[in-house]
Amino acid sequence: MTSISSSPSLPRIFGQYEIEQRIGRGESSRVFLAHHIRIREHKVALKVLLSQEAARIMRFEQEASIAARLRHPHISRLIDYGVQNPFHYAVFEYIHGSSLRDLPKLLASTNANALKKGSYLPLSPELALRYFQQIAAALDYAHSLDIVHRDLAPGNILIDPDAEKAYLIDFGIARDPDQSLTSTGMIMGTPGFIAPECMREAQKATHLSDIFSLGVVLFYMLTGEEPWFKKPKPGDSWLELPQVRSLAEAGQKLPEEVDRIIRTLLAWEPHHRYASARAAAADLEAVLAPYLSQTQVVPVAAASVAQPASQPKPFTLIEPNEVERALTGAVFHEPLERAQQRARKLDAYHISQLLDQWAQEHPFRLPLLGRLARLHSVRHYNVFFFHLQLLVEQRRDAGMEEEPDTQQKELPPHREVERWQIELPPPKEFQDKAGSLLVVPGSEQVVNCPACKGEGVIVCSMCKGMRRVTVTEQPSARSMTAEQPAGTTEDAGASTVVRQRVIACPQCNGRGSLPCKRCASFGRVVQRKLIEWSRRIVRDEAQNDLPDVDETWLRRTCKAELVYKHRVIGQIPPEWLQITEVKAMIDRQRQALDNDSRIVMAELQIHFIPLTEIGFDLGRQEQSYRLAIYGFENLIPPDWRLLHWERILFSAGIGVLSLFLIISLAFLTL
């Protein structure tokens, strides 16, 4: 095995190509500018593997194999492959320029003002957009072949500044489903550009991992820096997400929507990112095109002449909304991308077709409505439906419990825990729970028995402590008969003699007191405070304001797409409160709580229906109409204003006349 450092001297000629100079280097390879030995004008990039390790050779061959399958105008093309013993080499299309990593330094070195500011000069928004679109197209093409680059970084993007073209290069660690060389536990890529799921294991890479790296590249192109306050590294906890800087914090003034696009690309959860690079590029173009059309573009370098900004495309951008602004990077982006595609498709031609189709569905609607309608405005936006579910916990005072201090257990002194600091089993599901009684930790105290005042006995309630009681005795009937003289007619009851005598108290057996049952005669009790807890479910719903439409019809006919679902235990996320309807629901539920109740778990689900609102007239500008097209199904609700009233009246007249004739014939036959 030959190491890189001990490799023999490289030959000047590899196959049909002769080396001119080195133009790049990798961990185990070198890249040279070379020319064909017979056609010197034919320049190529010659990549030579210096290592003879079997694993590196296999990966080098895989890179060439992947490159041979890729045919895209913004991916460097493989020309040849060979072995110049002992070196393996690959011949690629030569691209005049430098890597994106080196381009800012190169531009800065040619700009005196930039040298005073620092070593980086960000690309203009126009150039950044152009290069981003090109790399996004190349990336989507590779993904269509199920190839994941896994090292999308400025060092692997070549820029030809004269032609203003960007090229994706170096598929050395790309994931090919047919040839997997990645071992479990390996981490691959450029630090700062690696997707979080790949910072634990490279095998976790998907096309969404490249989308994450593309977001870092976009921030880098616009600022010359990475977006992190603290660069993420392998082993970082998913609970401690690295904070992303805004463009303004990096010194770049651009529309806030660009920050939203970057945060979506950099979403920590893969399924919250754009589903494709093309979708991100379309969003970026829609945001920057109006900005560039109003801004004078300053050339980045003398050799890079800015082209006029393209005019914004009509009907392509969905109206900004609070949901996407507040939950950027946390929404399911695939349905939102489909809404964008729907908006782009609904141009004047397709709207006209929809109106014609809608008119044909009912005989009493205006015929050829689409041809008659003259569009004034088209607005696309998403209507959101919010479903809030809360689990409210109640903790109420439940008095005291006590027990006799018979064992004299040791009770170490502790601070009494406030009732909302008592740990309970965390909630797992939304379900009502009756709960139970709980002892408040630290509330134990030993007190003299309140019943016996610490004496252990209580005064007998019968003798009042006198030990004796006076009882009244009445003589029995036999004794009364024996003592009465014969022939006495006097009422027996009147001559009854009542006797009283003193006896020992039968209740306390003459002791004057009884054992205290409350303290078991120990004179002390241990008291503890109690609380009673329970949980109950509270549900609430809200939605954005809708145009005049039958909501029952809307829910029955249009499918609402899930775009966000998140459950939290404890505090309500602050980003939820940035959405007007959600904040109103939460405030409403909080106002219904008392001091004994708190929200312990919350779940927010957000669905949406895309909506297109059009304004048009039918040839008379003084009479205009507004109509809404709902959902991905592109449905239009019934609208009496667009009925063919002449046809309706004519049909009604025919009906009345027919009824009159039928009645007349009936009378004639009688």
mmCIF file with all atom_site columns, C-alpha atoms in Angstrom, residues 17-164:
data_model
loop_
_atom_site.group_PDB
_atom_site.id
_atom_site.type_symbol
_atom_site.label_atom_id
_atom_site.label_alt_id
_atom_site.label_comp_id
_atom_site.label_asym_id
_atom_site.label_entity_id
_atom_site.label_seq_id
_atom_site.pdbx_PDB_ins_code
_atom_site.Cartn_x
_atom_site.Cartn_y
_atom_site.Cartn_z
_atom_site.occupancy
_atom_site.B_iso_or_equiv
_atom_site.pdbx_formal_charge
_atom_site.auth_seq_id
_atom_site.auth_comp_id
_atom_site.auth_asym_id
_atom_site.auth_atom_id
_atom_site.pdbx_PDB_model_num
ATOM 1   C CA . TYR A 1 17  ? -3.105  14.088 -22.283 1.00 0.00 ? 17  TYR A CA 1
ATOM 2   C CA . GLU A 1 18  ? -0.117  16.114 -21.119 1.00 0.00 ? 18  GLU A CA 1
ATOM 3   C CA . ILE A 1 19  ? -0.099  18.033 -17.814 1.00 0.00 ? 19  ILE A CA 1
ATOM 4   C CA . GLU A 1 20  ? 0.415   21.798 -17.904 1.00 0.00 ? 20  GLU A CA 1
ATOM 5   C CA . GLN A 1 21  ? -0.160  22.948 -14.310 1.00 0.00 ? 21  GLN A CA 1
ATOM 6   C CA . ARG A 1 22  ? -1.963  22.023 -11.110 1.00 0.00 ? 22  ARG A CA 1
ATOM 7   C CA . ILE A 1 23  ? -5.291  23.767 -10.616 1.00 0.00 ? 23  ILE A CA 1
ATOM 8   C CA . GLY A 1 24  ? -6.742  21.950 -7.621  1.00 0.00 ? 24  GLY A CA 1
ATOM 9   C CA . ARG A 1 25  ? -6.204  19.379 -4.896  1.00 0.00 ? 25  ARG A CA 1
ATOM 10  C CA . GLY A 1 26  ? -8.209  16.988 -2.765  1.00 0.00 ? 26  GLY A CA 1
ATOM 11  C CA . GLU A 1 27  ? -7.490  14.733 0.183   1.00 0.00 ? 27  GLU A CA 1
ATOM 12  C CA . SER A 1 28  ? -6.082  11.952 -2.016  1.00 0.00 ? 28  SER A CA 1
ATOM 13  C CA . SER A 1 29  ? -6.068  13.471 -5.482  1.00 0.00 ? 29  SER A CA 1
ATOM 14  C CA . ARG A 1 30  ? -4.727  16.329 -7.556  1.00 0.00 ? 30  ARG A CA 1
ATOM 15  C CA . VAL A 1 31  ? -6.404  18.161 -10.445 1.00 0.00 ? 31  VAL A CA 1
ATOM 16  C CA . PHE A 1 32  ? -4.316  19.461 -13.328 1.00 0.00 ? 32  PHE A CA 1
ATOM 17  C CA . LEU A 1 33  ? -4.907  21.559 -16.395 1.00 0.00 ? 33  LEU A CA 1
ATOM 18  C CA . ALA A 1 34  ? -3.853  19.366 -19.314 1.00 0.00 ? 34  ALA A CA 1
ATOM 19  C CA . HIS A 1 35  ? -4.092  19.327 -23.101 1.00 0.00 ? 35  HIS A CA 1
ATOM 20  C CA . HIS A 1 36  ? -4.358  16.644 -25.756 1.00 0.00 ? 36  HIS A CA 1
ATOM 21  C CA . ILE A 1 37  ? -0.885  15.643 -26.940 1.00 0.00 ? 37  ILE A CA 1
ATOM 22  C CA . ARG A 1 38  ? -1.890  16.116 -30.599 1.00 0.00 ? 38  ARG A CA 1
ATOM 23  C CA . ILE A 1 39  ? -4.484  18.871 -30.273 1.00 0.00 ? 39  ILE A CA 1
ATOM 24  C CA . ARG A 1 40  ? -3.042  21.339 -27.802 1.00 0.00 ? 40  ARG A CA 1
ATOM 25  C CA . GLU A 1 41  ? -6.104  23.580 -28.018 1.00 0.00 ? 41  GLU A CA 1
ATOM 26  C CA . HIS A 1 42  ? -8.162  20.781 -26.465 1.00 0.00 ? 42  HIS A CA 1
ATOM 27  C CA . LYS A 1 43  ? -7.915  21.605 -22.757 1.00 0.00 ? 43  LYS A CA 1
ATOM 28  C CA . VAL A 1 44  ? -9.119  19.205 -20.079 1.00 0.00 ? 44  VAL A CA 1
ATOM 29  C CA . ALA A 1 45  ? -9.159  18.875 -16.301 1.00 0.00 ? 45  ALA A CA 1
ATOM 30  C CA . LEU A 1 46  ? -7.117  15.802 -15.383 1.00 0.00 ? 46  LEU A CA 1
ATOM 31  C CA . LYS A 1 47  ? -7.890  14.336 -11.956 1.00 0.00 ? 47  LYS A CA 1
ATOM 32  C CA . VAL A 1 48  ? -5.230  11.920 -10.659 1.00 0.00 ? 48  VAL A CA 1
ATOM 33  C CA . LEU A 1 49  ? -5.688  9.618  -7.661  1.00 0.00 ? 49  LEU A CA 1
ATOM 34  C CA . LEU A 1 50  ? -2.440  9.538  -5.680  1.00 0.00 ? 50  LEU A CA 1
ATOM 35  C CA . SER A 1 51  ? -3.406  6.744  -3.319  1.00 0.00 ? 51  SER A CA 1
ATOM 36  C CA . GLN A 1 52  ? -3.265  3.039  -4.152  1.00 0.00 ? 52  GLN A CA 1
ATOM 37  C CA . GLU A 1 53  ? -5.563  2.024  -1.305  1.00 0.00 ? 53  GLU A CA 1
ATOM 38  C CA . ALA A 1 54  ? -8.229  -0.369 -2.577  1.00 0.00 ? 54  ALA A CA 1
ATOM 39  C CA . ALA A 1 55  ? -11.085 1.536  -0.919  1.00 0.00 ? 55  ALA A CA 1
ATOM 40  C CA . ARG A 1 56  ? -9.990  4.859  -2.445  1.00 0.00 ? 56  ARG A CA 1
ATOM 41  C CA . ILE A 1 57  ? -9.609  3.289  -5.879  1.00 0.00 ? 57  ILE A CA 1
ATOM 42  C CA . MET A 1 58  ? -13.121 1.848  -5.667  1.00 0.00 ? 58  MET A CA 1
ATOM 43  C CA . ARG A 1 59  ? -14.541 5.227  -4.700  1.00 0.00 ? 59  ARG A CA 1
ATOM 44  C CA . PHE A 1 60  ? -12.578 6.966  -7.475  1.00 0.00 ? 60  PHE A CA 1
ATOM 45  C CA . GLU A 1 61  ? -13.969 4.499  -10.004 1.00 0.00 ? 61  GLU A CA 1
ATOM 46  C CA . GLN A 1 62  ? -17.478 5.043  -8.635  1.00 0.00 ? 62  GLN A CA 1
ATOM 47  C CA . GLU A 1 63  ? -17.112 8.800  -9.083  1.00 0.00 ? 63  GLU A CA 1
ATOM 48  C CA . ALA A 1 64  ? -16.150 8.247  -12.735 1.00 0.00 ? 64  ALA A CA 1
ATOM 49  C CA . SER A 1 65  ? -19.019 5.799  -13.186 1.00 0.00 ? 65  SER A CA 1
ATOM 50  C CA . ILE A 1 66  ? -21.524 8.310  -11.803 1.00 0.00 ? 66  ILE A CA 1
ATOM 51  C CA . ALA A 1 67  ? -20.063 11.147 -13.873 1.00 0.00 ? 67  ALA A CA 1
ATOM 52  C CA . ALA A 1 68  ? -20.361 9.018  -17.033 1.00 0.00 ? 68  ALA A CA 1
ATOM 53  C CA . ARG A 1 69  ? -24.149 8.810  -16.479 1.00 0.00 ? 69  ARG A CA 1
ATOM 54  C CA . LEU A 1 70  ? -24.623 12.540 -15.992 1.00 0.00 ? 70  LEU A CA 1
ATOM 55  C CA . ARG A 1 71  ? -25.412 14.610 -19.056 1.00 0.00 ? 71  ARG A CA 1
ATOM 56  C CA . HIS A 1 72  ? -26.348 18.127 -17.991 1.00 0.00 ? 72  HIS A CA 1
ATOM 57  C CA . PRO A 1 73  ? -25.178 21.575 -19.146 1.00 0.00 ? 73  PRO A CA 1
ATOM 58  C CA . HIS A 1 74  ? -24.251 22.521 -15.575 1.00 0.00 ? 74  HIS A CA 1
ATOM 59  C CA . ILE A 1 75  ? -22.426 19.338 -14.557 1.00 0.00 ? 75  ILE A CA 1
ATOM 60  C CA . SER A 1 76  ? -18.791 18.832 -15.552 1.00 0.00 ? 76  SER A CA 1
ATOM 61  C CA . ARG A 1 77  ? -18.713 16.064 -18.204 1.00 0.00 ? 77  ARG A CA 1
ATOM 62  C CA . LEU A 1 78  ? -16.498 12.981 -17.983 1.00 0.00 ? 78  LEU A CA 1
ATOM 63  C CA . ILE A 1 79  ? -14.374 12.523 -21.117 1.00 0.00 ? 79  ILE A CA 1
ATOM 64  C CA . ASP A 1 80  ? -12.130 9.559  -20.334 1.00 0.00 ? 80  ASP A CA 1
ATOM 65  C CA . TYR A 1 81  ? -10.838 7.254  -17.615 1.00 0.00 ? 81  TYR A CA 1
ATOM 66  C CA . GLY A 1 82  ? -7.665  5.208  -17.389 1.00 0.00 ? 82  GLY A CA 1
ATOM 67  C CA . VAL A 1 83  ? -4.723  3.851  -15.404 1.00 0.00 ? 83  VAL A CA 1
ATOM 68  C CA . GLN A 1 84  ? -1.193  5.132  -15.828 1.00 0.00 ? 84  GLN A CA 1
ATOM 69  C CA . ASN A 1 85  ? 0.407   2.550  -13.590 1.00 0.00 ? 85  ASN A CA 1
ATOM 70  C CA . PRO A 1 86  ? 0.161   2.920  -10.643 1.00 0.00 ? 86  PRO A CA 1
ATOM 71  C CA . PHE A 1 87  ? -2.124  5.965  -10.916 1.00 0.00 ? 87  PHE A CA 1
ATOM 72  C CA . HIS A 1 88  ? -5.819  5.971  -11.753 1.00 0.00 ? 88  HIS A CA 1
ATOM 73  C CA . TYR A 1 89  ? -6.968  9.110  -13.522 1.00 0.00 ? 89  TYR A CA 1
ATOM 74  C CA . ALA A 1 90  ? -10.161 10.654 -14.898 1.00 0.00 ? 90  ALA A CA 1
ATOM 75  C CA . VAL A 1 91  ? -10.434 13.262 -17.619 1.00 0.00 ? 91  VAL A CA 1
ATOM 76  C CA . PHE A 1 92  ? -13.143 15.893 -17.250 1.00 0.00 ? 92  PHE A CA 1
ATOM 77  C CA . GLU A 1 93  ? -14.371 18.818 -19.302 1.00 0.00 ? 93  GLU A CA 1
ATOM 78  C CA . TYR A 1 94  ? -12.233 21.845 -18.453 1.00 0.00 ? 94  TYR A CA 1
ATOM 79  C CA . ILE A 1 95  ? -14.153 24.841 -17.152 1.00 0.00 ? 95  ILE A CA 1
ATOM 80  C CA . HIS A 1 96  ? -12.399 28.172 -17.274 1.00 0.00 ? 96  HIS A CA 1
ATOM 81  C CA . GLY A 1 97  ? -12.844 29.882 -13.927 1.00 0.00 ? 97  GLY A CA 1
ATOM 82  C CA . SER A 1 98  ? -12.556 29.037 -10.253 1.00 0.00 ? 98  SER A CA 1
ATOM 83  C CA . SER A 1 99  ? -14.559 27.413 -7.526  1.00 0.00 ? 99  SER A CA 1
ATOM 84  C CA . LEU A 1 100 ? -17.281 29.353 -5.760  1.00 0.00 ? 100 LEU A CA 1
ATOM 85  C CA . ARG A 1 101 ? -15.150 29.045 -2.619  1.00 0.00 ? 101 ARG A CA 1
ATOM 86  C CA . ASP A 1 102 ? -12.330 30.992 -4.272  1.00 0.00 ? 102 ASP A CA 1
ATOM 87  C CA . LEU A 1 103 ? -14.436 33.338 -6.375  1.00 0.00 ? 103 LEU A CA 1
ATOM 88  C CA . PRO A 1 104 ? -15.216 35.924 -3.661  1.00 0.00 ? 104 PRO A CA 1
ATOM 89  C CA . LYS A 1 105 ? -11.499 36.173 -2.836  1.00 0.00 ? 105 LYS A CA 1
ATOM 90  C CA . LEU A 1 106 ? -10.672 36.510 -6.509  1.00 0.00 ? 106 LEU A CA 1
ATOM 91  C CA . LEU A 1 107 ? -13.250 39.227 -6.989  1.00 0.00 ? 107 LEU A CA 1
ATOM 92  C CA . ALA A 1 108 ? -12.153 41.000 -3.845  1.00 0.00 ? 108 ALA A CA 1
ATOM 93  C CA . SER A 1 109 ? -8.564  41.065 -5.036  1.00 0.00 ? 109 SER A CA 1
ATOM 94  C CA . THR A 1 110 ? -9.639  42.989 -8.138  1.00 0.00 ? 110 THR A CA 1
ATOM 95  C CA . ASN A 1 111 ? -11.671 45.541 -6.207  1.00 0.00 ? 111 ASN A CA 1
ATOM 96  C CA . ALA A 1 112 ? -9.839  48.171 -4.197  1.00 0.00 ? 112 ALA A CA 1
ATOM 97  C CA . ASN A 1 113 ? -12.880 49.067 -2.120  1.00 0.00 ? 113 ASN A CA 1
ATOM 98  C CA . ALA A 1 114 ? -13.471 45.429 -1.269  1.00 0.00 ? 114 ALA A CA 1
ATOM 99  C CA . LEU A 1 115 ? -9.882  45.057 -0.073  1.00 0.00 ? 115 LEU A CA 1
ATOM 100 C CA . LYS A 1 116 ? -10.523 47.774 2.486   1.00 0.00 ? 116 LYS A CA 1
ATOM 101 C CA . LYS A 1 117 ? -13.686 46.044 3.727   1.00 0.00 ? 117 LYS A CA 1
ATOM 102 C CA . GLY A 1 118 ? -12.316 42.501 3.925   1.00 0.00 ? 118 GLY A CA 1
ATOM 103 C CA . SER A 1 119 ? -11.373 39.474 1.902   1.00 0.00 ? 119 SER A CA 1
ATOM 104 C CA . TYR A 1 120 ? -14.914 38.592 0.778   1.00 0.00 ? 120 TYR A CA 1
ATOM 105 C CA . LEU A 1 121 ? -17.149 40.245 -1.716  1.00 0.00 ? 121 LEU A CA 1
ATOM 106 C CA . PRO A 1 122 ? -20.687 38.779 -1.913  1.00 0.00 ? 122 PRO A CA 1
ATOM 107 C CA . LEU A 1 123 ? -22.179 38.084 -5.310  1.00 0.00 ? 123 LEU A CA 1
ATOM 108 C CA . SER A 1 124 ? -24.818 40.474 -6.532  1.00 0.00 ? 124 SER A CA 1
ATOM 109 C CA . PRO A 1 125 ? -28.376 39.213 -5.967  1.00 0.00 ? 125 PRO A CA 1
ATOM 110 C CA . GLU A 1 126 ? -28.777 38.891 -9.747  1.00 0.00 ? 126 GLU A CA 1
ATOM 111 C CA . LEU A 1 127 ? -25.681 36.695 -10.144 1.00 0.00 ? 127 LEU A CA 1
ATOM 112 C CA . ALA A 1 128 ? -26.523 34.708 -7.040  1.00 0.00 ? 128 ALA A CA 1
ATOM 113 C CA . LEU A 1 129 ? -30.000 34.016 -8.450  1.00 0.00 ? 129 LEU A CA 1
ATOM 114 C CA . ARG A 1 130 ? -28.576 32.964 -11.825 1.00 0.00 ? 130 ARG A CA 1
ATOM 115 C CA . TYR A 1 131 ? -25.980 30.613 -10.320 1.00 0.00 ? 131 TYR A CA 1
ATOM 116 C CA . PHE A 1 132 ? -28.504 29.252 -7.820  1.00 0.00 ? 132 PHE A CA 1
ATOM 117 C CA . GLN A 1 133 ? -30.945 28.394 -10.615 1.00 0.00 ? 133 GLN A CA 1
ATOM 118 C CA . GLN A 1 134 ? -28.233 26.611 -12.569 1.00 0.00 ? 134 GLN A CA 1
ATOM 119 C CA . ILE A 1 135 ? -26.988 24.554 -9.621  1.00 0.00 ? 135 ILE A CA 1
ATOM 120 C CA . ALA A 1 136 ? -30.566 23.763 -8.617  1.00 0.00 ? 136 ALA A CA 1
ATOM 121 C CA . ALA A 1 137 ? -31.278 22.462 -12.127 1.00 0.00 ? 137 ALA A CA 1
ATOM 122 C CA . ALA A 1 138 ? -28.133 20.305 -12.054 1.00 0.00 ? 138 ALA A CA 1
ATOM 123 C CA . LEU A 1 139 ? -29.011 18.995 -8.595  1.00 0.00 ? 139 LEU A CA 1
ATOM 124 C CA . ASP A 1 140 ? -32.568 18.073 -9.551  1.00 0.00 ? 140 ASP A CA 1
ATOM 125 C CA . TYR A 1 141 ? -31.231 16.267 -12.616 1.00 0.00 ? 141 TYR A CA 1
ATOM 126 C CA . ALA A 1 142 ? -28.878 14.175 -10.468 1.00 0.00 ? 142 ALA A CA 1
ATOM 127 C CA . HIS A 1 143 ? -31.708 13.471 -8.027  1.00 0.00 ? 143 HIS A CA 1
ATOM 128 C CA . SER A 1 144 ? -33.893 12.296 -10.907 1.00 0.00 ? 144 SER A CA 1
ATOM 129 C CA . LEU A 1 145 ? -31.296 9.541  -11.424 1.00 0.00 ? 145 LEU A CA 1
ATOM 130 C CA . ASP A 1 146 ? -31.425 8.769  -7.674  1.00 0.00 ? 146 ASP A CA 1
ATOM 131 C CA . ILE A 1 147 ? -27.915 10.174 -7.170  1.00 0.00 ? 147 ILE A CA 1
ATOM 132 C CA . VAL A 1 148 ? -27.281 12.207 -4.008  1.00 0.00 ? 148 VAL A CA 1
ATOM 133 C CA . HIS A 1 149 ? -24.196 14.444 -4.163  1.00 0.00 ? 149 HIS A CA 1
ATOM 134 C CA . ARG A 1 150 ? -23.566 14.514 -0.357  1.00 0.00 ? 150 ARG A CA 1
ATOM 135 C CA . ASP A 1 151 ? -20.877 17.208 -0.589  1.00 0.00 ? 151 ASP A CA 1
ATOM 136 C CA . LEU A 1 152 ? -22.584 20.237 -2.068  1.00 0.00 ? 152 LEU A CA 1
ATOM 137 C CA . ALA A 1 153 ? -20.306 23.079 -0.986  1.00 0.00 ? 153 ALA A CA 1
ATOM 138 C CA . PRO A 1 154 ? -18.610 26.119 -2.583  1.00 0.00 ? 154 PRO A CA 1
ATOM 139 C CA . GLY A 1 155 ? -15.470 24.069 -3.242  1.00 0.00 ? 155 GLY A CA 1
ATOM 140 C CA . ASN A 1 156 ? -17.460 21.742 -5.510  1.00 0.00 ? 156 ASN A CA 1
ATOM 141 C CA . ILE A 1 157 ? -19.143 24.455 -7.564  1.00 0.00 ? 157 ILE A CA 1
ATOM 142 C CA . LEU A 1 158 ? -17.147 25.895 -10.448 1.00 0.00 ? 158 LEU A CA 1
ATOM 143 C CA . ILE A 1 159 ? -17.939 29.378 -11.741 1.00 0.00 ? 159 ILE A CA 1
ATOM 144 C CA . ASP A 1 160 ? -17.130 30.628 -15.228 1.00 0.00 ? 160 ASP A CA 1
ATOM 145 C CA . PRO A 1 161 ? -17.461 34.406 -14.615 1.00 0.00 ? 161 PRO A CA 1
ATOM 146 C CA . ASP A 1 162 ? -17.136 35.310 -18.292 1.00 0.00 ? 162 ASP A CA 1
ATOM 147 C CA . ALA A 1 163 ? -20.071 33.149 -19.325 1.00 0.00 ? 163 ALA A CA 1
ATOM 148 C CA . GLU A 1 164 ? -21.826 33.611 -15.956 1.00 0.00 ? 164 GLU A CA 1
#
